[in-house]
Tab-separated table of C-alpha atoms in Angstrom:
chain	number	residue	atom	x	y	z
A	1	UNK	CA	142.612	6.672	-136.722
A	2	UNK	CA	143.888	5.271	-133.484
A	3	UNK	CA	140.990	3.146	-133.100
A	4	UNK	CA	141.455	1.271	-136.502
A	5	UNK	CA	145.086	0.578	-135.501
A	6	UNK	CA	144.137	-0.404	-132.222
A	7	UNK	CA	142.615	-3.598	-133.278
A	8	UNK	CA	146.114	-4.900	-134.237
A	9	UNK	CA	146.846	-5.366	-130.647
A	10	UNK	CA	143.448	-7.249	-129.855
A	11	UNK	CA	144.033	-9.592	-132.751
A	12	UNK	CA	147.419	-10.405	-131.334
A	13	UNK	CA	145.831	-11.256	-128.111
A	14	UNK	CA	143.095	-13.104	-129.785
A	15	UNK	CA	145.609	-15.399	-131.520
A	16	UNK	CA	147.601	-16.208	-128.538
A	17	UNK	CA	144.536	-17.107	-126.347
A	18	UNK	CA	143.470	-19.399	-124.794
A	19	UNK	CA	146.602	-21.452	-124.694
A	20	UNK	CA	149.093	-18.632	-124.754
A	21	UNK	CA	150.850	-19.982	-127.846
A	22	UNK	CA	150.678	-19.489	-131.598
A	23	UNK	CA	148.046	-21.672	-133.343
A	24	UNK	CA	150.142	-23.469	-135.985
A	25	UNK	CA	147.095	-24.835	-137.452
A	26	UNK	CA	145.990	-21.401	-138.542
A	27	UNK	CA	146.214	-20.628	-142.137
A	28	UNK	CA	148.606	-17.672	-143.178
A	29	UNK	CA	148.736	-15.264	-145.975
A	30	UNK	CA	151.926	-13.621	-147.537
A	31	UNK	CA	151.544	-10.047	-146.904
A	32	UNK	CA	155.326	-8.928	-147.755
A	33	UNK	CA	157.492	-11.164	-149.976
A	34	UNK	CA	161.042	-11.465	-149.496
A	35	UNK	CA	162.035	-8.781	-151.766
A	36	UNK	CA	159.733	-6.285	-149.925
A	37	UNK	CA	161.223	-7.254	-146.516
A	38	UNK	CA	164.864	-6.990	-147.670
A	39	UNK	CA	164.105	-3.610	-149.208
A	40	UNK	CA	162.328	-2.458	-146.002
A	41	UNK	CA	165.163	-3.406	-143.669
A	42	UNK	CA	167.851	-2.209	-145.662
A	43	UNK	CA	166.083	0.956	-146.002
A	44	UNK	CA	165.752	1.008	-142.110
A	45	UNK	CA	169.544	0.398	-141.885
A	46	UNK	CA	170.379	3.399	-144.081
A	47	UNK	CA	167.799	5.616	-142.339
A	48	UNK	CA	169.166	4.625	-138.997
A	49	UNK	CA	172.771	5.474	-139.954
A	50	UNK	CA	171.489	8.817	-141.524
A	51	UNK	CA	169.717	9.787	-138.476
A	52	UNK	CA	172.410	8.955	-136.163
A	53	UNK	CA	175.043	10.746	-138.305
A	54	UNK	CA	172.580	13.654	-138.458
A	55	UNK	CA	172.531	14.196	-134.646
A	56	UNK	CA	176.267	15.310	-134.455
A	57	UNK	CA	175.931	17.455	-137.803
A	58	UNK	CA	172.861	19.412	-136.448
A	59	UNK	CA	173.172	19.451	-132.675
A	60	UNK	CA	176.042	21.140	-131.097
A	61	UNK	CA	175.922	19.226	-127.916
A	62	UNK	CA	176.240	15.992	-129.783
A	63	UNK	CA	178.964	17.418	-132.015
A	64	UNK	CA	180.922	18.016	-128.816
A	65	UNK	CA	180.846	14.375	-127.844
A	66	UNK	CA	181.461	13.160	-131.359
A	67	UNK	CA	183.348	15.635	-133.358
A	68	UNK	CA	185.291	14.132	-136.585
A	69	UNK	CA	182.893	16.097	-138.779
A	70	UNK	CA	184.600	15.249	-142.067
A	71	UNK	CA	184.098	11.445	-141.413
A	72	UNK	CA	180.661	11.795	-140.004
A	73	UNK	CA	179.581	13.880	-142.877
A	74	UNK	CA	181.002	11.451	-145.387
A	75	UNK	CA	179.100	8.513	-143.810
A	76	UNK	CA	175.981	10.603	-143.932
A	77	UNK	CA	176.706	11.504	-147.675
A	78	UNK	CA	177.084	7.879	-148.730
A	79	UNK	CA	174.318	6.557	-146.921
A	80	UNK	CA	172.273	9.309	-148.468
A	81	UNK	CA	173.372	8.316	-151.947
A	82	UNK	CA	172.608	4.661	-151.332
A	83	UNK	CA	169.350	5.490	-149.911
A	84	UNK	CA	167.204	5.015	-152.956
A	85	UNK	CA	169.015	2.003	-154.069
A	86	UNK	CA	167.129	-0.970	-152.076
A	87	UNK	CA	163.769	0.418	-153.056
A	88	UNK	CA	164.591	1.134	-156.696
A	89	UNK	CA	166.379	-2.234	-157.230
A	90	UNK	CA	163.477	-4.060	-155.522
A	91	UNK	CA	160.905	-2.372	-157.748
A	92	UNK	CA	162.702	-2.673	-161.086
A	93	UNK	CA	163.038	-6.381	-162.067
A	94	UNK	CA	160.543	-9.281	-162.338
A	95	UNK	CA	161.341	-9.768	-158.606
A	96	UNK	CA	159.411	-6.572	-157.830
A	97	UNK	CA	155.943	-7.902	-158.782
A	98	UNK	CA	154.655	-7.724	-155.306
A	99	UNK	CA	156.244	-4.693	-154.309
A	100	UNK	CA	154.937	-2.994	-157.421
A	101	UNK	CA	151.363	-4.043	-156.609
A	102	UNK	CA	151.616	-2.716	-153.112
A	103	UNK	CA	152.866	0.704	-154.691
A	104	UNK	CA	149.614	0.612	-156.719
A	105	UNK	CA	147.616	0.018	-153.644
A	106	UNK	CA	149.334	3.033	-151.925
A	107	UNK	CA	148.548	5.120	-154.975
A	108	UNK	CA	144.799	4.044	-155.628
A	109	UNK	CA	142.306	5.200	-153.023
A	110	UNK	CA	138.862	4.193	-152.944
A	111	UNK	CA	136.140	6.803	-152.258
A	112	UNK	CA	135.505	5.083	-148.832
A	113	UNK	CA	139.306	5.464	-147.912
A	114	UNK	CA	139.115	9.219	-149.004
A	115	UNK	CA	136.083	9.654	-146.896
A	116	UNK	CA	137.921	7.838	-143.940
A	117	UNK	CA	140.744	10.215	-144.130
A	118	UNK	CA	138.601	13.339	-144.553
A	119	UNK	CA	136.436	12.131	-141.486
A	120	UNK	CA	139.809	11.523	-139.463
A	121	UNK	CA	139.003	7.874	-139.133
A	122	UNK	CA	135.354	8.405	-138.052
A	123	UNK	CA	133.542	6.796	-140.958
A	124	UNK	CA	133.215	3.262	-141.420
A	125	UNK	CA	135.543	1.573	-143.762
A	126	UNK	CA	136.204	-1.857	-145.208
A	127	UNK	CA	140.081	-2.047	-145.240
A	128	UNK	CA	142.214	-3.232	-148.233
A	129	UNK	CA	145.708	-4.482	-147.596
A	130	UNK	CA	146.617	-1.266	-146.019
A	131	UNK	CA	144.773	1.253	-144.073
A	132	UNK	CA	144.695	4.896	-145.243
A	133	UNK	CA	147.111	5.771	-142.413
A	134	UNK	CA	149.663	3.383	-143.622
A	135	UNK	CA	149.258	4.358	-147.226
A	136	UNK	CA	149.931	8.075	-146.137
A	137	UNK	CA	153.076	6.900	-144.321
A	138	UNK	CA	154.326	5.165	-147.275
A	139	UNK	CA	153.710	7.930	-149.613
A	140	UNK	CA	155.060	10.647	-147.028
A	141	UNK	CA	158.206	8.765	-146.407
A	142	UNK	CA	158.754	7.919	-150.076
A	143	UNK	CA	158.232	11.604	-151.204
A	144	UNK	CA	160.423	12.782	-148.199
A	145	UNK	CA	163.260	10.544	-149.359
A	146	UNK	CA	163.228	12.048	-152.686
A	147	UNK	CA	163.116	15.673	-151.372
A	148	UNK	CA	166.026	14.751	-148.728
A	149	UNK	CA	167.977	13.004	-151.554
A	150	UNK	CA	167.807	16.138	-153.953
A	151	UNK	CA	168.329	18.605	-151.204
A	152	UNK	CA	171.246	16.663	-149.970
A	153	UNK	CA	172.803	16.800	-153.212
A	154	UNK	CA	172.578	20.424	-153.398
A	155	UNK	CA	174.277	20.734	-149.957
A	156	UNK	CA	177.087	18.474	-150.874
A	157	UNK	CA	177.723	19.706	-154.481
A	158	UNK	CA	176.986	23.330	-153.552
A	159	UNK	CA	179.322	24.646	-156.081
A	160	UNK	CA	176.855	23.966	-158.739
A	161	UNK	CA	174.025	25.813	-157.334
A	162	UNK	CA	173.292	29.519	-156.450
A	163	UNK	CA	173.773	30.532	-152.840
A	164	UNK	CA	169.928	31.050	-152.451
A	165	UNK	CA	169.286	27.579	-153.337
A	166	UNK	CA	171.862	26.269	-150.978
A	167	UNK	CA	169.961	28.181	-148.237
A	168	UNK	CA	166.655	26.942	-149.322
A	169	UNK	CA	167.977	23.403	-149.546
A	170	UNK	CA	169.426	23.527	-145.999
A	171	UNK	CA	165.919	25.003	-144.980
A	172	UNK	CA	164.046	22.138	-146.696
A	173	UNK	CA	166.509	19.435	-145.575
A	174	UNK	CA	166.015	20.642	-141.823
A	175	UNK	CA	162.339	20.864	-142.058
A	176	UNK	CA	161.856	17.532	-143.929
A	177	UNK	CA	164.324	15.891	-141.395
A	178	UNK	CA	162.119	17.038	-138.435
A	179	UNK	CA	158.817	15.764	-139.980
A	180	UNK	CA	160.541	12.558	-141.018
A	181	UNK	CA	161.668	11.857	-137.763
A	182	UNK	CA	158.162	12.471	-136.132
A	183	UNK	CA	156.712	10.136	-138.759
A	184	UNK	CA	159.245	7.676	-138.377
A	185	UNK	CA	158.957	7.613	-134.573
A	186	UNK	CA	155.106	7.159	-135.096
A	187	UNK	CA	155.695	4.268	-137.577
A	188	UNK	CA	158.064	2.465	-135.017
A	189	UNK	CA	155.281	3.179	-132.306
A	190	UNK	CA	152.537	1.595	-134.256
A	191	UNK	CA	154.740	-1.212	-135.310
A	192	UNK	CA	155.698	-1.989	-131.757
A	193	UNK	CA	152.095	-1.797	-130.531
A	194	UNK	CA	150.938	-3.888	-133.210
A	195	UNK	CA	152.852	-7.148	-133.214
A	196	UNK	CA	151.091	-9.060	-135.845
A	197	UNK	CA	151.759	-6.309	-138.300
A	198	UNK	CA	155.227	-5.935	-137.369
A	199	UNK	CA	155.855	-9.684	-137.512
A	200	UNK	CA	154.777	-9.666	-141.197
A	201	UNK	CA	157.671	-7.614	-142.027
A	202	UNK	CA	159.938	-10.003	-140.345
A	203	UNK	CA	158.563	-13.355	-141.588
A	204	UNK	CA	156.076	-12.021	-144.144
A	205	UNK	CA	153.042	-13.537	-143.009
A	206	UNK	CA	149.610	-12.731	-141.410
A	207	UNK	CA	146.911	-15.064	-140.204
A	208	UNK	CA	143.625	-15.227	-141.853
A	209	UNK	CA	142.030	-14.113	-138.751
A	210	UNK	CA	144.262	-11.000	-138.603
A	211	UNK	CA	143.403	-10.247	-142.462
A	212	UNK	CA	139.561	-10.689	-141.701
A	213	UNK	CA	139.828	-7.727	-139.253
A	214	UNK	CA	142.534	-5.608	-140.770
A	215	UNK	CA	142.421	-6.222	-144.424
A	216	UNK	CA	139.031	-7.824	-145.233
A	217	UNK	CA	138.830	-6.428	-148.677
A	218	UNK	CA	142.451	-7.652	-149.408
A	219	UNK	CA	141.341	-11.178	-147.832
A	220	UNK	CA	138.421	-11.148	-150.471
A	221	UNK	CA	140.875	-10.284	-153.222
A	222	UNK	CA	142.969	-13.344	-152.233
A	223	UNK	CA	140.002	-15.601	-152.332
A	224	UNK	CA	139.233	-14.349	-155.767
A	225	UNK	CA	142.499	-15.384	-157.198
B	1	UNK	CA	141.800	8.704	-164.407
B	2	UNK	CA	142.957	5.657	-165.930
B	3	UNK	CA	141.620	2.296	-164.887
B	4	UNK	CA	144.078	-0.091	-162.928
B	5	UNK	CA	143.415	-3.738	-163.640
B	6	UNK	CA	142.311	-5.556	-160.347
B	7	UNK	CA	141.261	-2.478	-158.603
B	8	UNK	CA	137.854	-0.752	-158.540
B	9	UNK	CA	137.546	1.806	-161.456
B	10	UNK	CA	136.291	4.111	-158.884
B	11	UNK	CA	139.736	4.693	-157.313
B	12	UNK	CA	141.556	7.820	-157.415
B	13	UNK	CA	145.282	8.148	-157.621
B	14	UNK	CA	145.666	10.007	-154.302
B	15	UNK	CA	149.150	8.446	-153.697
B	16	UNK	CA	150.613	9.842	-156.764
B	17	UNK	CA	148.970	13.387	-155.878
B	18	UNK	CA	150.196	13.416	-152.477
B	19	UNK	CA	153.775	12.262	-153.504
B	20	UNK	CA	153.867	15.003	-156.025
B	21	UNK	CA	152.447	17.486	-153.592
B	22	UNK	CA	155.087	16.976	-151.132
B	23	UNK	CA	157.813	16.812	-153.641
B	24	UNK	CA	156.554	20.207	-155.090
B	25	UNK	CA	156.626	21.502	-151.663
B	26	UNK	CA	160.289	20.637	-151.325
B	27	UNK	CA	161.224	22.334	-154.547
B	28	UNK	CA	159.315	25.328	-153.749
B	29	UNK	CA	161.259	25.350	-150.588
B	30	UNK	CA	164.521	25.105	-152.111
B	31	UNK	CA	163.650	28.065	-154.460
B	32	UNK	CA	161.996	30.380	-151.764
B	33	UNK	CA	163.160	28.925	-148.551
B	34	UNK	CA	165.938	31.531	-148.086
B	35	UNK	CA	162.953	34.219	-148.219
B	36	UNK	CA	160.593	32.282	-145.993
B	37	UNK	CA	163.469	31.863	-143.464
B	38	UNK	CA	164.229	35.415	-143.496
B	39	UNK	CA	160.605	36.253	-142.823
B	40	UNK	CA	160.198	33.647	-140.089
B	41	UNK	CA	163.478	34.795	-138.612
B	42	UNK	CA	162.316	38.386	-138.376
B	43	UNK	CA	158.984	37.611	-137.094
B	44	UNK	CA	160.185	35.436	-134.236
B	45	UNK	CA	163.631	37.160	-133.599
B	46	UNK	CA	166.888	35.734	-133.891
B	47	UNK	CA	167.770	33.296	-131.041
B	48	UNK	CA	164.359	31.970	-131.219
B	49	UNK	CA	164.595	31.268	-134.819
B	50	UNK	CA	167.411	28.572	-133.747
B	51	UNK	CA	164.917	26.571	-131.870
B	52	UNK	CA	162.639	25.722	-134.908
B	53	UNK	CA	163.814	23.360	-137.441
B	54	UNK	CA	164.943	25.192	-140.545
B	55	UNK	CA	165.449	28.262	-138.382
B	56	UNK	CA	168.747	30.434	-137.970
B	57	UNK	CA	171.072	28.192	-135.917
B	58	UNK	CA	174.892	27.684	-135.632
B	59	UNK	CA	175.955	24.242	-136.628
B	60	UNK	CA	178.823	23.587	-134.485
B	61	UNK	CA	181.762	21.856	-136.345
B	62	UNK	CA	184.596	19.967	-134.706
B	63	UNK	CA	187.023	18.267	-137.123
B	64	UNK	CA	188.601	16.459	-134.382
B	65	UNK	CA	187.134	14.162	-131.485
B	66	UNK	CA	186.365	17.052	-129.061
B	67	UNK	CA	186.481	20.732	-128.584
B	68	UNK	CA	190.019	21.995	-127.494
B	69	UNK	CA	189.427	23.692	-124.108
B	70	UNK	CA	191.595	26.744	-123.671
B	71	UNK	CA	191.435	28.689	-120.468
B	72	UNK	CA	191.270	32.411	-121.182
B	73	UNK	CA	194.318	33.061	-118.710
B	74	UNK	CA	196.386	30.396	-120.448
B	75	UNK	CA	195.439	31.594	-123.995
B	76	UNK	CA	198.316	32.884	-126.373
B	77	UNK	CA	198.239	34.096	-129.742
B	78	UNK	CA	201.367	33.453	-131.655
B	79	UNK	CA	202.340	35.728	-134.746
B	80	UNK	CA	205.209	34.152	-136.592
B	81	UNK	CA	206.774	33.660	-139.861
B	82	UNK	CA	207.849	36.452	-142.144
B	83	UNK	CA	207.493	39.250	-139.565
B	84	UNK	CA	209.818	41.671	-138.090
B	85	UNK	CA	209.018	41.293	-134.456
B	86	UNK	CA	207.393	37.907	-133.722
B	87	UNK	CA	204.878	38.195	-130.865
B	88	UNK	CA	203.112	36.091	-128.443
B	89	UNK	CA	199.701	37.930	-127.300
B	90	UNK	CA	197.719	37.183	-124.341
B	91	UNK	CA	194.065	37.611	-124.367
B	92	UNK	CA	194.375	40.618	-122.028
B	93	UNK	CA	196.787	42.110	-124.512
B	94	UNK	CA	194.430	41.648	-127.423
B	95	UNK	CA	191.660	43.309	-125.419
B	96	UNK	CA	193.775	46.305	-124.786
B	97	UNK	CA	194.154	46.931	-128.508
B	98	UNK	CA	191.605	49.138	-130.500
B	99	UNK	CA	188.557	46.914	-130.840
B	100	UNK	CA	185.894	46.814	-133.683
B	101	UNK	CA	182.481	45.633	-133.385
B	102	UNK	CA	180.589	44.226	-136.392
B	103	UNK	CA	177.067	43.014	-136.895
B	104	UNK	CA	177.085	40.573	-139.743
B	105	UNK	CA	175.739	37.433	-140.871
B	106	UNK	CA	177.486	34.042	-140.594
B	107	UNK	CA	176.986	32.118	-143.950
B	108	UNK	CA	178.144	28.523	-144.394
B	109	UNK	CA	179.145	27.551	-147.967
B	110	UNK	CA	176.716	24.704	-147.912
B	111	UNK	CA	173.718	27.095	-147.059
B	112	UNK	CA	173.051	27.580	-143.283
B	113	UNK	CA	173.173	31.096	-142.061
B	114	UNK	CA	172.834	32.972	-138.944
B	115	UNK	CA	171.901	36.487	-139.581
B	116	UNK	CA	172.987	39.595	-137.636
B	117	UNK	CA	175.704	38.089	-135.434
B	118	UNK	CA	177.414	40.565	-133.095
B	119	UNK	CA	181.117	40.306	-132.988
B	120	UNK	CA	183.904	42.074	-131.460
B	121	UNK	CA	187.553	41.850	-131.687
B	122	UNK	CA	190.773	43.479	-132.992
B	123	UNK	CA	191.356	44.113	-136.708
B	124	UNK	CA	194.093	41.671	-137.994
B	125	UNK	CA	195.647	44.358	-140.010
B	126	UNK	CA	196.183	46.229	-136.701
B	127	UNK	CA	197.956	43.013	-135.364
B	128	UNK	CA	200.002	42.909	-138.461
B	129	UNK	CA	201.045	46.408	-138.111
B	130	UNK	CA	202.198	45.685	-134.552
B	131	UNK	CA	204.499	42.849	-135.687
B	132	UNK	CA	205.609	44.452	-138.845
B	133	UNK	CA	205.145	42.358	-142.033
B	134	UNK	CA	208.239	41.404	-144.030
B	135	UNK	CA	208.288	42.504	-147.608
B	136	UNK	CA	208.640	38.878	-148.900
B	137	UNK	CA	205.170	37.853	-147.216
B	138	UNK	CA	202.194	37.489	-149.462
B	139	UNK	CA	199.897	35.277	-147.522
B	140	UNK	CA	198.752	34.517	-143.855
B	141	UNK	CA	198.437	30.983	-142.492
B	142	UNK	CA	196.147	30.394	-139.599
B	143	UNK	CA	196.417	27.534	-137.033
B	144	UNK	CA	193.798	26.176	-134.585
B	145	UNK	CA	194.253	24.829	-131.060
B	146	UNK	CA	192.655	21.653	-132.346
B	147	UNK	CA	195.862	20.790	-133.843
B	148	UNK	CA	193.977	20.012	-137.093
B	149	UNK	CA	192.151	22.994	-138.718
B	150	UNK	CA	194.231	25.498	-140.844
B	151	UNK	CA	193.291	28.377	-142.854
B	152	UNK	CA	194.796	31.053	-145.066
B	153	UNK	CA	194.322	34.231	-146.698
B	154	UNK	CA	196.273	36.425	-149.145
B	155	UNK	CA	197.885	39.272	-147.372
B	156	UNK	CA	195.449	41.723	-148.963
B	157	UNK	CA	192.449	39.824	-147.916
B	158	UNK	CA	193.925	39.657	-144.249
B	159	UNK	CA	194.226	43.412	-144.284
B	160	UNK	CA	190.377	43.941	-144.958
B	161	UNK	CA	188.847	46.142	-142.398
B	162	UNK	CA	186.130	43.333	-141.555
B	163	UNK	CA	188.711	40.704	-140.845
B	164	UNK	CA	189.120	40.504	-137.105
B	165	UNK	CA	190.630	38.356	-134.482
B	166	UNK	CA	187.358	38.092	-132.414
B	167	UNK	CA	186.943	37.489	-128.532
B	168	UNK	CA	183.407	38.290	-128.213
B	169	UNK	CA	180.346	37.195	-130.247
B	170	UNK	CA	176.675	36.760	-129.670
B	171	UNK	CA	176.956	39.336	-126.862
B	172	UNK	CA	179.463	37.571	-124.600
B	173	UNK	CA	182.806	35.997	-124.459
B	174	UNK	CA	183.226	33.372	-127.340
B	175	UNK	CA	182.193	30.095	-125.767
B	176	UNK	CA	184.306	26.883	-126.647
B	177	UNK	CA	181.879	25.503	-128.999
B	178	UNK	CA	182.170	28.699	-131.006
B	179	UNK	CA	185.835	28.587	-131.115
B	180	UNK	CA	186.463	30.635	-127.970
B	181	UNK	CA	188.386	32.221	-126.241
B	182	UNK	CA	189.687	33.597	-129.730
B	183	UNK	CA	188.600	33.016	-133.148
B	184	UNK	CA	188.932	34.382	-136.711
B	185	UNK	CA	186.001	36.158	-138.331
B	186	UNK	CA	186.259	36.723	-141.899
B	187	UNK	CA	183.222	38.546	-142.528
B	188	UNK	CA	183.171	38.651	-146.527
B	189	UNK	CA	183.887	35.001	-146.776
B	190	UNK	CA	182.082	31.591	-146.133
B	191	UNK	CA	182.168	30.464	-142.479
B	192	UNK	CA	184.994	28.011	-142.849
B	193	UNK	CA	187.589	30.820	-143.367
B	194	UNK	CA	186.510	32.073	-139.700
B	195	UNK	CA	188.931	29.473	-137.977
B	196	UNK	CA	188.029	28.628	-134.533
B	197	UNK	CA	190.174	28.423	-131.484
B	198	UNK	CA	192.755	30.467	-133.084
B	199	UNK	CA	196.361	29.663	-131.897
B	200	UNK	CA	198.849	30.976	-134.423
B	201	UNK	CA	199.022	33.589	-137.262
B	202	UNK	CA	201.959	32.955	-139.639
B	203	UNK	CA	203.065	35.169	-142.362
B	204	UNK	CA	204.453	33.097	-145.398
B	205	UNK	CA	205.615	33.379	-149.006
B	206	UNK	CA	203.250	31.003	-150.281
B	207	UNK	CA	200.145	29.605	-148.482
B	208	UNK	CA	199.463	25.910	-148.108
B	209	UNK	CA	196.084	24.744	-148.544
B	210	UNK	CA	193.681	24.927	-145.609
B	211	UNK	CA	192.009	22.068	-143.955
B	212	UNK	CA	188.547	22.549	-145.488
B	213	UNK	CA	189.999	23.340	-148.871
B	214	UNK	CA	191.853	20.101	-148.769
B	215	UNK	CA	188.459	18.622	-148.083
B	216	UNK	CA	187.021	20.068	-151.327
B	217	UNK	CA	185.882	23.452	-150.359
B	218	UNK	CA	186.739	26.247	-152.695
B	219	UNK	CA	189.946	28.230	-152.210
B	220	UNK	CA	188.046	31.175	-153.260
B	221	UNK	CA	185.474	31.712	-150.331
B	222	UNK	CA	183.900	35.086	-151.112
B	223	UNK	CA	180.192	34.866	-150.277
B	224	UNK	CA	178.384	34.546	-153.343
B	225	UNK	CA	181.381	34.782	-155.385
B	226	UNK	CA	181.342	38.547	-154.921
B	227	UNK	CA	184.395	40.686	-153.908
B	228	UNK	CA	182.034	43.583	-153.432
B	229	UNK	CA	180.671	41.846	-150.379
B	230	UNK	CA	183.724	42.977	-148.407
B	231	UNK	CA	183.001	46.641	-148.621
B	232	UNK	CA	180.911	47.223	-145.612
């Protein structure tokens, strides 16, 4: 899996050589439109506040420094309630066309992609807009958000649910928080080590050279249009 | 498998399946998580269970900016209000009174739980007998050294045998994060009734709403809504 992703940094270096600057002549493609980018970064903001406020709620050593449990809990609650909003609003209207198309890409896997995951990245694969690892990341984070949202509701409106469910919801909320933290850290690691990919979440664009290495099938799709 | 325009008709909706699989795991976890947790907890043993995510661990609450640090030698418990003989007890005086040991769960109303916690302290009813409760008193209010947290019990709840003024838990003196040197432990009720850093016990005619009750927690805090839980 790592070998596929490692190409990113190589391409970034290629683009900057030999003169060290960006080749402004090079044609670029729109990878993420403005709606997707806003949704992503609002999501990041809410996630960051959720993780930061979760630390004192969960770890006694952090609580010793922060305290103010009611306020921290309230911030955590409202960020959690707002969490689905950026994604859902971006997906709903006519402005969500590109995002919905990407959602279909996350969903639909070619036999080659399935084989690639099964072989843990060993098999050859002509990549679409997203590699299978990126697809899994998106799906996992999306599903985890739903699980965190629902279990969070149980924890806050505990009076509506039997005690056994509340114990179960706490259990699930904790486990998913741990798994999510690992996946998000991995996501940040890959983003930082692949500047061209990360740049496309900032200004939306990638070069054709990048696409020819990382998203060849997508590049071909674009040419068809 | 339906065709999706613009995509190969050989594609498989893996995304939807994985998404539903993860969401399904979450729902199963809510329904059966308490059993799984119990099984894992008894397999790895209490203490270790606190180290794994989703395991048994205390969540340390502080409603103020920091934990109030009270030196054991400077600790005083005031018993005031509608009593015949108001008292101020030192920790040493508390420890010379007849003590009880309880091994019971600490259950938070929101769902986290630490099973089989060892507690030691003095029955609140014993302390009430020492000071002599006036006939007019119907309830007991509790104050915390943090200056913010408050709780209350009816007089009959306060007299239950598993309501103690605790000075030991988890096999040692109660640490500051856990509400030491002295805290309340109300075994049959949710954790927020077990006020930490106990500073004052006050007998009153009518109780005022406690801190967590004022923040939306139910006044009725019986674990699982069952008063039978109090009979140990």
